[in-house]
Coordinates of C-alpha atoms and ligand atoms in Angstrom, one line a residue:
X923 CA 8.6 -9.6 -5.9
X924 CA 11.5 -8.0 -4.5
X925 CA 13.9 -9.7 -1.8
X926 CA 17.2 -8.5 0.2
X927 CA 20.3 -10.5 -0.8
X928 CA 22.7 -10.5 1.9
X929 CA 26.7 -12.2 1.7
X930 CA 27.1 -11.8 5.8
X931 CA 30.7 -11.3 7.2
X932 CA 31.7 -7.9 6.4
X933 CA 32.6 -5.1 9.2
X934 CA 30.1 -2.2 9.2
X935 CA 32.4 1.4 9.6
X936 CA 31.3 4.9 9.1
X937 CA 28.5 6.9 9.3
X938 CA 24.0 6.8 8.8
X939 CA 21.9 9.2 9.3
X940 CA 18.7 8.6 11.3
X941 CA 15.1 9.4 9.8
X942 CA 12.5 10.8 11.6
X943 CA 10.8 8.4 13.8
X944 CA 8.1 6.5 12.2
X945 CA 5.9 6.2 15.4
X946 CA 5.4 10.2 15.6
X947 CA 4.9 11.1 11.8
X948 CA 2.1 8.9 11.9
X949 CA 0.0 10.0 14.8
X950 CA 1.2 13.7 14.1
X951 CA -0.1 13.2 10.5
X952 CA -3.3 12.1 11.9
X953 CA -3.2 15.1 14.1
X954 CA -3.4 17.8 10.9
X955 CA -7.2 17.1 10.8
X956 CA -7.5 18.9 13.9
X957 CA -6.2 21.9 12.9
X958 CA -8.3 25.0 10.7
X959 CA -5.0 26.2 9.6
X960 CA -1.9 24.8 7.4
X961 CA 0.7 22.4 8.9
X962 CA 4.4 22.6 7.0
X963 CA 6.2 19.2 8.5
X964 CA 9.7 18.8 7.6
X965 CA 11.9 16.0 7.7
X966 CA 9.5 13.2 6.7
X967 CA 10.4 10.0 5.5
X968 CA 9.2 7.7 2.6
X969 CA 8.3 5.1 4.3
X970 CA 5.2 2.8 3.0
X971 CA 3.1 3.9 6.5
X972 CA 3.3 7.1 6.1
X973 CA 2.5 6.8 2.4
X974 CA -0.2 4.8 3.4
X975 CA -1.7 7.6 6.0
X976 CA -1.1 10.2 3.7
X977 CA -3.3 8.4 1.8
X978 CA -6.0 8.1 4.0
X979 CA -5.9 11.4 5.0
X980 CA -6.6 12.5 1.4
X981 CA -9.1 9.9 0.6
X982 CA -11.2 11.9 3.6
X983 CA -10.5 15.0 2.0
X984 CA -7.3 16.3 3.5
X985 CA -5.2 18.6 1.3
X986 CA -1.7 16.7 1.6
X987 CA 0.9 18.0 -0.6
X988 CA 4.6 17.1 -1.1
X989 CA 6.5 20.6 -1.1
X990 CA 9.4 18.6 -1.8
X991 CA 10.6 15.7 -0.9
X992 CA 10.4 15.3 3.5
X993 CA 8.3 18.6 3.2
X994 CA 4.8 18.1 3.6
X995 CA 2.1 20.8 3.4
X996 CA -1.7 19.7 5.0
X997 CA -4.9 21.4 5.4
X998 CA -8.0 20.1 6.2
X999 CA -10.9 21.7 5.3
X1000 CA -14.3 22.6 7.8
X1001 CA -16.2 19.5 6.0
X1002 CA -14.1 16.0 4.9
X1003 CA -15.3 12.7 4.8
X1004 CA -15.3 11.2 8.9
X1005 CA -15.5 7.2 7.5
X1006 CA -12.0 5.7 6.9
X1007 CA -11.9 3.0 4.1
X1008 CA -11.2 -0.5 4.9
X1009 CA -8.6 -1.2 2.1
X1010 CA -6.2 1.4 3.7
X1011 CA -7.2 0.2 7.1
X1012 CA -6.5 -3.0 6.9
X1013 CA -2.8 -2.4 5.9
X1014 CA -2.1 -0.1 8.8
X1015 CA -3.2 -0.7 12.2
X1016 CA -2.4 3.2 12.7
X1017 CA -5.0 4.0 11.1
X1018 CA -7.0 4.1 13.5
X1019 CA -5.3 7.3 15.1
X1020 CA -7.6 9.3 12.7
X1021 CA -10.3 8.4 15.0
X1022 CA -9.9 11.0 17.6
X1023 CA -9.0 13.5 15.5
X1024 CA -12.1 13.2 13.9
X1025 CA -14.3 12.4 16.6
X1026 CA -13.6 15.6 18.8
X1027 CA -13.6 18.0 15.5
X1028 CA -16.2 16.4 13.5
X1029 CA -18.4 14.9 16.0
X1030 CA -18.4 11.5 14.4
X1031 CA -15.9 9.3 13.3
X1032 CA -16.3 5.8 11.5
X1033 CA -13.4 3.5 11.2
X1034 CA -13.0 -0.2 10.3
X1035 CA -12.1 -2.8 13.2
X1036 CA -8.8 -3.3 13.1
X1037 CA -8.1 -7.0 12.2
X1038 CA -5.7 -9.7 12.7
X1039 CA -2.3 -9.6 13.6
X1040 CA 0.9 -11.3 13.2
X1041 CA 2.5 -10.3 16.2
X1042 CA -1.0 -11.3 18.3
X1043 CA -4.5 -10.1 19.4
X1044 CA -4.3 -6.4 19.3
X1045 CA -7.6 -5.0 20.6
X1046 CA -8.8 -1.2 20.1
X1047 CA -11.0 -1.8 23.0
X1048 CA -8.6 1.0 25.9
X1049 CA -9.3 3.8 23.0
X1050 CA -13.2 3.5 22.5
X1051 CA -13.2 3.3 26.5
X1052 CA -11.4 6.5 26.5
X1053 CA -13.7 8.5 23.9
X1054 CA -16.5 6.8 26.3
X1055 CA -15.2 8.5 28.9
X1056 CA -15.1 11.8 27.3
X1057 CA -18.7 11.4 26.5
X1058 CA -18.9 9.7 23.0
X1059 CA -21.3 7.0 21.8
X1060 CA -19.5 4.0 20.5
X1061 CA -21.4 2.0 17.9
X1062 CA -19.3 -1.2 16.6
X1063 CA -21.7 -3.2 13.8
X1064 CA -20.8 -4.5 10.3
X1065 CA -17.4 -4.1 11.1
X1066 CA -17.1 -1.0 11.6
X1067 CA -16.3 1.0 14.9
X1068 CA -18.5 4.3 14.5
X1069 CA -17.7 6.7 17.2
X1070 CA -19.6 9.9 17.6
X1071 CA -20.5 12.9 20.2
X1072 CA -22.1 16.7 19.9
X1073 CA -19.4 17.9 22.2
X1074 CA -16.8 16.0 24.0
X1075 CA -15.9 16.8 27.8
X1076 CA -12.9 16.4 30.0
X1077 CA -12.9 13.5 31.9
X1078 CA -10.8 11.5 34.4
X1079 CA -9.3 8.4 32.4
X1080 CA -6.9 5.5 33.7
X1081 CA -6.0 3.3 31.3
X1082 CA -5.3 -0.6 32.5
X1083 CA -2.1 -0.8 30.4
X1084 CA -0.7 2.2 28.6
X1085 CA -1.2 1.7 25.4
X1086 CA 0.8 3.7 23.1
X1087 CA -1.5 4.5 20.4
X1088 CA -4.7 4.8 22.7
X1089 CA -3.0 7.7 24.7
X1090 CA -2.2 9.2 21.8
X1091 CA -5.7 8.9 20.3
X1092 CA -7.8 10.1 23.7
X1093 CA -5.3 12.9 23.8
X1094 CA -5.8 14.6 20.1
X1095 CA -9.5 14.1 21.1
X1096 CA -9.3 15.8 24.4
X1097 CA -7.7 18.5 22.7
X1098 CA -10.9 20.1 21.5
X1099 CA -13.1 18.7 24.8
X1100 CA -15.0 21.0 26.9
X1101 CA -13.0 21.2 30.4
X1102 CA -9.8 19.1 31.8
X1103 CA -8.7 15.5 30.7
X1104 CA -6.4 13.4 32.7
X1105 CA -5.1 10.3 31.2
X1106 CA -3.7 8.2 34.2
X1107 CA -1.3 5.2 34.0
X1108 CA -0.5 6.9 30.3
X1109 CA 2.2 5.5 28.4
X1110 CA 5.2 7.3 28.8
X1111 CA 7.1 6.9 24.8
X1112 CA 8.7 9.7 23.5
X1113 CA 6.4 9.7 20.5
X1114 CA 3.7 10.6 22.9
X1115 CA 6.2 13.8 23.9
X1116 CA 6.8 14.4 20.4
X1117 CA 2.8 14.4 19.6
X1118 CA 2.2 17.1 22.6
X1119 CA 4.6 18.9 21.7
X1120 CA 3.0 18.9 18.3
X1121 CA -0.2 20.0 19.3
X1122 CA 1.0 22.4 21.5
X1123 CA 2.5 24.3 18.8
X1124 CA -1.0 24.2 17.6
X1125 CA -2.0 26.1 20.4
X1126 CA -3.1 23.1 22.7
X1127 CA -2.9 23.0 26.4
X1128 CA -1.0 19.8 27.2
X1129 CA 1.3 19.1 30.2
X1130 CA 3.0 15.8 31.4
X1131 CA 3.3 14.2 28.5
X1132 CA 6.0 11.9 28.7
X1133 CA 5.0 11.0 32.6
X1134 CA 2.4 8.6 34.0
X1135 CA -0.4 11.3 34.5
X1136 CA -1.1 13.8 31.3
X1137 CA -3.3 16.7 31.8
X1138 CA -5.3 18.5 28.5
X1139 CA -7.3 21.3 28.8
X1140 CA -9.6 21.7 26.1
X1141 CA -9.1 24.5 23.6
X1142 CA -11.9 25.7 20.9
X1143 CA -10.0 25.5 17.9
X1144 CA -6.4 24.5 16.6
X1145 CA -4.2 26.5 14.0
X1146 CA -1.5 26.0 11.6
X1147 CA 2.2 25.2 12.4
X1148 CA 5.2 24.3 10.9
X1149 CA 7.5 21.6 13.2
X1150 CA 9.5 18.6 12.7
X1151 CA 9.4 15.3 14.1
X1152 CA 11.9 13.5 16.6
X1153 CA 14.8 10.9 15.3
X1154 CA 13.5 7.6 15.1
X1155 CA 15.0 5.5 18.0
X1156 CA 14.2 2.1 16.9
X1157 CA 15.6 2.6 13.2
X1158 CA 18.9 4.4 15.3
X1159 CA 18.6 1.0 17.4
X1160 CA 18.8 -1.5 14.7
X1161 CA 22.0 0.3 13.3
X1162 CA 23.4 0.1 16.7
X1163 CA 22.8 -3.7 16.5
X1164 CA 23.8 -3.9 12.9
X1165 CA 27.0 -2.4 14.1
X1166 CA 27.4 -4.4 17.2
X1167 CA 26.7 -7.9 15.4
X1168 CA 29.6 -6.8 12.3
X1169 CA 31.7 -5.9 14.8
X1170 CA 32.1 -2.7 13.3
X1171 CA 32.7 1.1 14.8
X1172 CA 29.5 3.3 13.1
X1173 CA 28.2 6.7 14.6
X1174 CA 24.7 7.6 13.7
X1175 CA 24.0 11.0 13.1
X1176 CA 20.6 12.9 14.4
X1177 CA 19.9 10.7 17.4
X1178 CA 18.7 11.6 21.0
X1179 CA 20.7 9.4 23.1
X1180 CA 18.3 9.9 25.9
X1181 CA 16.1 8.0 24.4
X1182 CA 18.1 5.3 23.4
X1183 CA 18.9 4.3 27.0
X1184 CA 17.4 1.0 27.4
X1185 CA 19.0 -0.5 24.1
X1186 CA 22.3 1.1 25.0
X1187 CA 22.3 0.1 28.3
X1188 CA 21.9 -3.9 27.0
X1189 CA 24.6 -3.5 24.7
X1190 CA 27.3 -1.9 27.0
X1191 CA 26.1 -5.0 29.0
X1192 CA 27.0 -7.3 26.4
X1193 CA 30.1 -5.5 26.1
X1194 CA 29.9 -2.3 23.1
X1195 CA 31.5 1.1 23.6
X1196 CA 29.4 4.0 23.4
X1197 CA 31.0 7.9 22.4
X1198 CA 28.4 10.4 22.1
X1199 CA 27.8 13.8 21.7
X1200 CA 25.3 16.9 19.9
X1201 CA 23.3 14.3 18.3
X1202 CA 25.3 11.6 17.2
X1203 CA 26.6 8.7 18.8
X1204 CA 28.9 5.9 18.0
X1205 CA 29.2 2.6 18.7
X1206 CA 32.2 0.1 18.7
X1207 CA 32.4 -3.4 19.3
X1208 CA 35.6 -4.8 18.0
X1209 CA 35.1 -8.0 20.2
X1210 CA 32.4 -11.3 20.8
X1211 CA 29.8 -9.5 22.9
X1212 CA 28.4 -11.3 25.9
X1213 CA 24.6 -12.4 26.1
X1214 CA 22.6 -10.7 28.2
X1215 CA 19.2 -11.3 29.3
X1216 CA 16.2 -9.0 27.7
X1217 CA 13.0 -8.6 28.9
X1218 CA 10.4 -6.0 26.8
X1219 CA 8.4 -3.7 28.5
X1220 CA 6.5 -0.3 27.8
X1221 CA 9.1 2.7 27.9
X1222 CA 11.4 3.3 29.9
X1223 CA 11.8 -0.3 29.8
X1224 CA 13.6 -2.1 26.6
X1225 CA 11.2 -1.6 23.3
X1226 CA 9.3 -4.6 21.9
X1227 CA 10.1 -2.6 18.3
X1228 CA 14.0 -4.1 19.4
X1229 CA 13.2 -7.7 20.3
X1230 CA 13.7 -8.8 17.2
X1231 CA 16.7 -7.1 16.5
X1232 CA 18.9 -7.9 19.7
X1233 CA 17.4 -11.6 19.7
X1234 CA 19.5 -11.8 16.1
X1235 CA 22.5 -10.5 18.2
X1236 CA 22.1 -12.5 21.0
X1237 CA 21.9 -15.5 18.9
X1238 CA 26.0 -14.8 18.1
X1239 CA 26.9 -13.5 21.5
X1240 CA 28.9 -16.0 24.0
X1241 CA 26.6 -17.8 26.5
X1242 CA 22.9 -17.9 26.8
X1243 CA 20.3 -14.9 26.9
X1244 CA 17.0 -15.1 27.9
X1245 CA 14.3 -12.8 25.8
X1246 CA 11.2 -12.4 27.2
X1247 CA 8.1 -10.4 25.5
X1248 CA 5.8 -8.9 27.7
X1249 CA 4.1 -6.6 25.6
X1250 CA 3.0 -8.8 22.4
X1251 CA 1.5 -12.5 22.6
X1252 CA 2.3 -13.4 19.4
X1253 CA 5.7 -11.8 18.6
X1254 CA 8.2 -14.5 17.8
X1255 CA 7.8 -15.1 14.4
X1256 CA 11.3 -14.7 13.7
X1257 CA 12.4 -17.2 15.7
X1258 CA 11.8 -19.8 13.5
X1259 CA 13.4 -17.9 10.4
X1260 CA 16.7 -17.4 12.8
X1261 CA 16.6 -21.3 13.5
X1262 CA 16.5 -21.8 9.6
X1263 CA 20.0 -20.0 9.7
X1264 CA 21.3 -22.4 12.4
X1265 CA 20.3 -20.4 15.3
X1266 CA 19.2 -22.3 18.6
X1267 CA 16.9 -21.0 20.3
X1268 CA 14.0 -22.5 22.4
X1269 CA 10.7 -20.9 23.2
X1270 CA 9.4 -21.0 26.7
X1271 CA 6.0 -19.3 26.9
X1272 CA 6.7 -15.8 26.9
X1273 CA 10.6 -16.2 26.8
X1274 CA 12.9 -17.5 24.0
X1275 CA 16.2 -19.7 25.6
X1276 CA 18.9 -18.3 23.2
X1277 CA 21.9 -20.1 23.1
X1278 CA 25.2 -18.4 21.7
X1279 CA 26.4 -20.2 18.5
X1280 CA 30.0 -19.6 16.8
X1281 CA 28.4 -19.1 13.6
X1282 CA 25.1 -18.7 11.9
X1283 CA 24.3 -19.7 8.3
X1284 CA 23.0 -17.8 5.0
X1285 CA 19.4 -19.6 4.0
X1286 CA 16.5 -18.1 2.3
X1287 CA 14.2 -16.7 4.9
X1288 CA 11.0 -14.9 5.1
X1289 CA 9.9 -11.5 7.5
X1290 CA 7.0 -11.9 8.9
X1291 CA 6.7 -8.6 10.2
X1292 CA 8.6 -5.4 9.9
X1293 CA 10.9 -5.9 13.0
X1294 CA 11.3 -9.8 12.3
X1295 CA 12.6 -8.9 8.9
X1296 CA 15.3 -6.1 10.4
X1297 CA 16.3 -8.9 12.6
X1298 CA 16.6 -11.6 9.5
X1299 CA 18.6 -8.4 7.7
X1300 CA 20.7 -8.2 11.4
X1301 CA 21.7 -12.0 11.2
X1302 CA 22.5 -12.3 7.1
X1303 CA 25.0 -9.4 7.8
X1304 CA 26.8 -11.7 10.0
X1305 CA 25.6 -15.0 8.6
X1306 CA 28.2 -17.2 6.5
X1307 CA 27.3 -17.4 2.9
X1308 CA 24.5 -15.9 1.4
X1309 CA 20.6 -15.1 2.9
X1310 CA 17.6 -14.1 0.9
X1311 CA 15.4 -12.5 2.5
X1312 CA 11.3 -12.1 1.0
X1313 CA 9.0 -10.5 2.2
X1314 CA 10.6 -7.0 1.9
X1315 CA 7.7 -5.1 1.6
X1316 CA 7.4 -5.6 5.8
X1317 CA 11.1 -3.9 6.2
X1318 CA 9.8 -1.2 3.9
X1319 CA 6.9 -0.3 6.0
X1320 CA 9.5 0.9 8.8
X1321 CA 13.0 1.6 7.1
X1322 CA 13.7 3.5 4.6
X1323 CA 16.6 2.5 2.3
X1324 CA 18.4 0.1 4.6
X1325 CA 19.8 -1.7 1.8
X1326 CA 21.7 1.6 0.4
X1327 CA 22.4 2.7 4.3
X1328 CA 24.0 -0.5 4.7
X1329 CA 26.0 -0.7 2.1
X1330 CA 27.4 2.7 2.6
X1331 CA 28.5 1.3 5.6
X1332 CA 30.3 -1.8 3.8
X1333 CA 27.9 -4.3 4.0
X1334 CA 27.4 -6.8 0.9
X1335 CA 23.8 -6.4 0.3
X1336 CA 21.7 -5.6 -2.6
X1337 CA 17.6 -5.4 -3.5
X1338 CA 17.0 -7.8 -6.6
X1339 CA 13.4 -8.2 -8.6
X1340 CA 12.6 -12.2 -8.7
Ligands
UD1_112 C1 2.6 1.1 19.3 C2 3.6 1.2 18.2 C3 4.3 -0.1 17.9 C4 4.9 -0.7 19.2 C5 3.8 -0.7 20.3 C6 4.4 -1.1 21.7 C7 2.8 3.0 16.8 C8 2.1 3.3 15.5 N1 2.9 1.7 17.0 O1 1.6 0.2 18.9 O2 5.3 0.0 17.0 O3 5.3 -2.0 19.0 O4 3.3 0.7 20.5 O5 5.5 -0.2 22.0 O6 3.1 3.8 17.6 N2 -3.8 -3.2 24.0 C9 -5.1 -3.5 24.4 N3 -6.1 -2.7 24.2 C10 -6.0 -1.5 23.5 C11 -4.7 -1.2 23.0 C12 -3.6 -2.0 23.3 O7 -5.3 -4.5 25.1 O8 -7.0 -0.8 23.2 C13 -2.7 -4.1 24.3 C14 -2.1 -4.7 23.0 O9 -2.8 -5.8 22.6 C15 -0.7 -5.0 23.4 C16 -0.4 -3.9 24.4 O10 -1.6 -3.3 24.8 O11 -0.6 -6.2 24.0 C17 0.5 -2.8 23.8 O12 0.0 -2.2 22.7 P1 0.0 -0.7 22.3 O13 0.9 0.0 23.3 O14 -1.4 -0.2 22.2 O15 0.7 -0.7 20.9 P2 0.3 0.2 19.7 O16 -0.1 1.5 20.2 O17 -0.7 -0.6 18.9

């Protein structure tokens, strides 16, 4: 079992490259089962999800091959298995973005109910009202969600929250619907850009992606195409924290600033200086930053992906912050971790009292989940002494080689086998 071993008080300086983003490889890999021809994606990174997808897209029957490494090659052929397997299900949640895809070229599509949750009760229930909508039957029995439809047809669809993943799933299916979708009150990420744009290039006929209202119109049949995915703004987010919390100067390299608005915005609040330009931006905070008060919401707002993270900041920052999570029920699981290191913090329903302390302290702690172990890697880099962190296999799901990224930037960390 492997765990992160962190001696905290070292200034991070220099430079880290940002990966792809994690949140648009996936649905985008999902996507290659809509498409007759080949997709060539470059720039993909080893991360366990996307492993874990790749997976199940070959377990179906997709041709998913490894050009070299980031290069992936996938076809999927006119007949693949349309049931996903429950053992790959039930390690990603994401998995259930095959759905759509499958639904709308297939005509059926049988996937596993998504169960528990650490970070709370996260229902599928916006997506199968979607595919409803666009005419599909929706069968859920021995645990298994088993969508299916002779054709699918455009359809007017508001969605009470917008959900990330559901827009994303009711868009690849309207894709190949017979008429005009509209998904109203659509969530707005940039993933969701990223996957249009994706799908355009496939020869699909989206527009306002990226806006409240997105408009499909239904195309008979996708081709190949070869594109590569958007920088990852929550990774590029943690390394601004990383920096912020060390006190450091670091500039990340393939970022889109734009999109990093609401977590730069806090920290300029808290008091870091931002440079930026073509694609890289740096951060410098040679002083105690001030707290500042956080609350999560859907984008534009500030991402619940970075809760974690700038709660670990906020917990060395002067004064008192208040986070509040809007998004997730359940999604403070680090907070009692960052007491173990002598944080103090209070929880208040949906908000977490932090109060500002001088110093936190090294302790063996344990991630939960893959943002509350960044944040537990966040406060060891600043902790005093040394912090253990277990439960690595959660980080790994979402970064890849933070350990060797960090310590290119001067941290004292290493990955040890207990
Ligand atoms: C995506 C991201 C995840 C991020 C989250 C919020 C991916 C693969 N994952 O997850 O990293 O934390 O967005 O930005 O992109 N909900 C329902 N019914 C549904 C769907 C969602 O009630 O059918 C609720 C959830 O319980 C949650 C809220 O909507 O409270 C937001 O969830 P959602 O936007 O769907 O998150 P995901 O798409 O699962």
């Amino acid at each position: 079992m492997d765990r992160i071993v962190i001696r905290g008080g070292r200034q991070l300086n220099g430079t880290v490259r940002i990966e792809s983003a994690k949140n648009a490889v996936l649905p985008i890999l999902a996507a290659c089962i809509l498409s007759r021809g080949e997709c060539l994606l470059h720039g993909i990174p080893p991360l366990h999800d996307v492993f874990t997808i790749s997976q199940l897209l070959m377990r179906l029957g997709v041709a998913v091959r490894t050009e070299r490494p980031g290069l992936l090659r996938i076809h999927t052929p006119d007949v693949i298995q349309t049931e996903a397997p429950y053992d790959l299900v039930r390690k990603m949640r994401a998995s259930v973005l095959v759905m759509g895809p499958l639904l709308t070229r297939f005509g059926v599509a049988k996937v596993p109910l998504p169960g528990g949750c650490a970070i709370g009760n996260r229902p599928v229930d916006l997506h199968l009202k979607g595919f409803q909508s666009l005419g599909a039957d929706i069968e859920i029995k021995h645990g298994f969600i088993q969508a299916s439809a002779e054709r699918l047809y455009g359809a007017r669809i508001y969605l009470d929250y917008p959900s990330h993943t559901a827009t994303e799933n009711i868009m690849m299916a309207a894709v190949l619907a017979e008429g005009t979708t509209y998904i109203e009150n659509a969530a707005e990420e940039p993933e969701i850009v990223d996957v249009a744009n994706f799908l355009n290039s496939m020869g699909a006929r989206i527009t306002g992606a990226g806006t409240k209202v997105i408009r499909i119109e239904g195309v008979r049949e996708l081709g190949g195409t070869e594109y590569a995915c958007i920088p990852d703004r929550i990774e590029a987010g943690t390394y601004l924290v990383a920096a912020a919390i060390s006190r450091g100067d670091v500039t990340l390299t393939n970022v889109i600033t734009e999109h990093l608005k609401p977590v730069i915005a806090k920290l300029q609040e808290a008091g870091a200086e931002f440079e930026g330009r073509n694609g890289t931006i740096r951060v410098i905070a040679r002083e105690r930053l001030r707290s500042v008060d956080v609350k999560t919401l859907p984008y534009p707002g500030f991402p619940t992906d970075m809760q974690a993270q700038m709660m670990s900041l906020m917990c060395v920052t002067e004064g008192i912050s208040i986070v509040t999570e809007t998004v997730f029920e359940n999604r403070f699981l680090h907070v009692e971790e960052l007491k173990r290191m002598g944080a103090d913090i209070r929880i208040e329903g949906p908000s977490a009292i932090v109060r500002g302390v001088e110093r936190l302290y090294g302790a063996p702690v344990k991630a939960t989940d893959l943002r509350a172990g960044a944040s537990l890697v966040l406060a060891g880099l600043v902790a005093e002494g040394q912090t253990d962190i277990f439960g690595v296999g959660h980080v790994d799901r979402g970064y890849v080689n933070i350990v060797g990224k960090l310590q290119a930037l001067g941290a004292d960390i290493s990955r040890v086998n207990t």
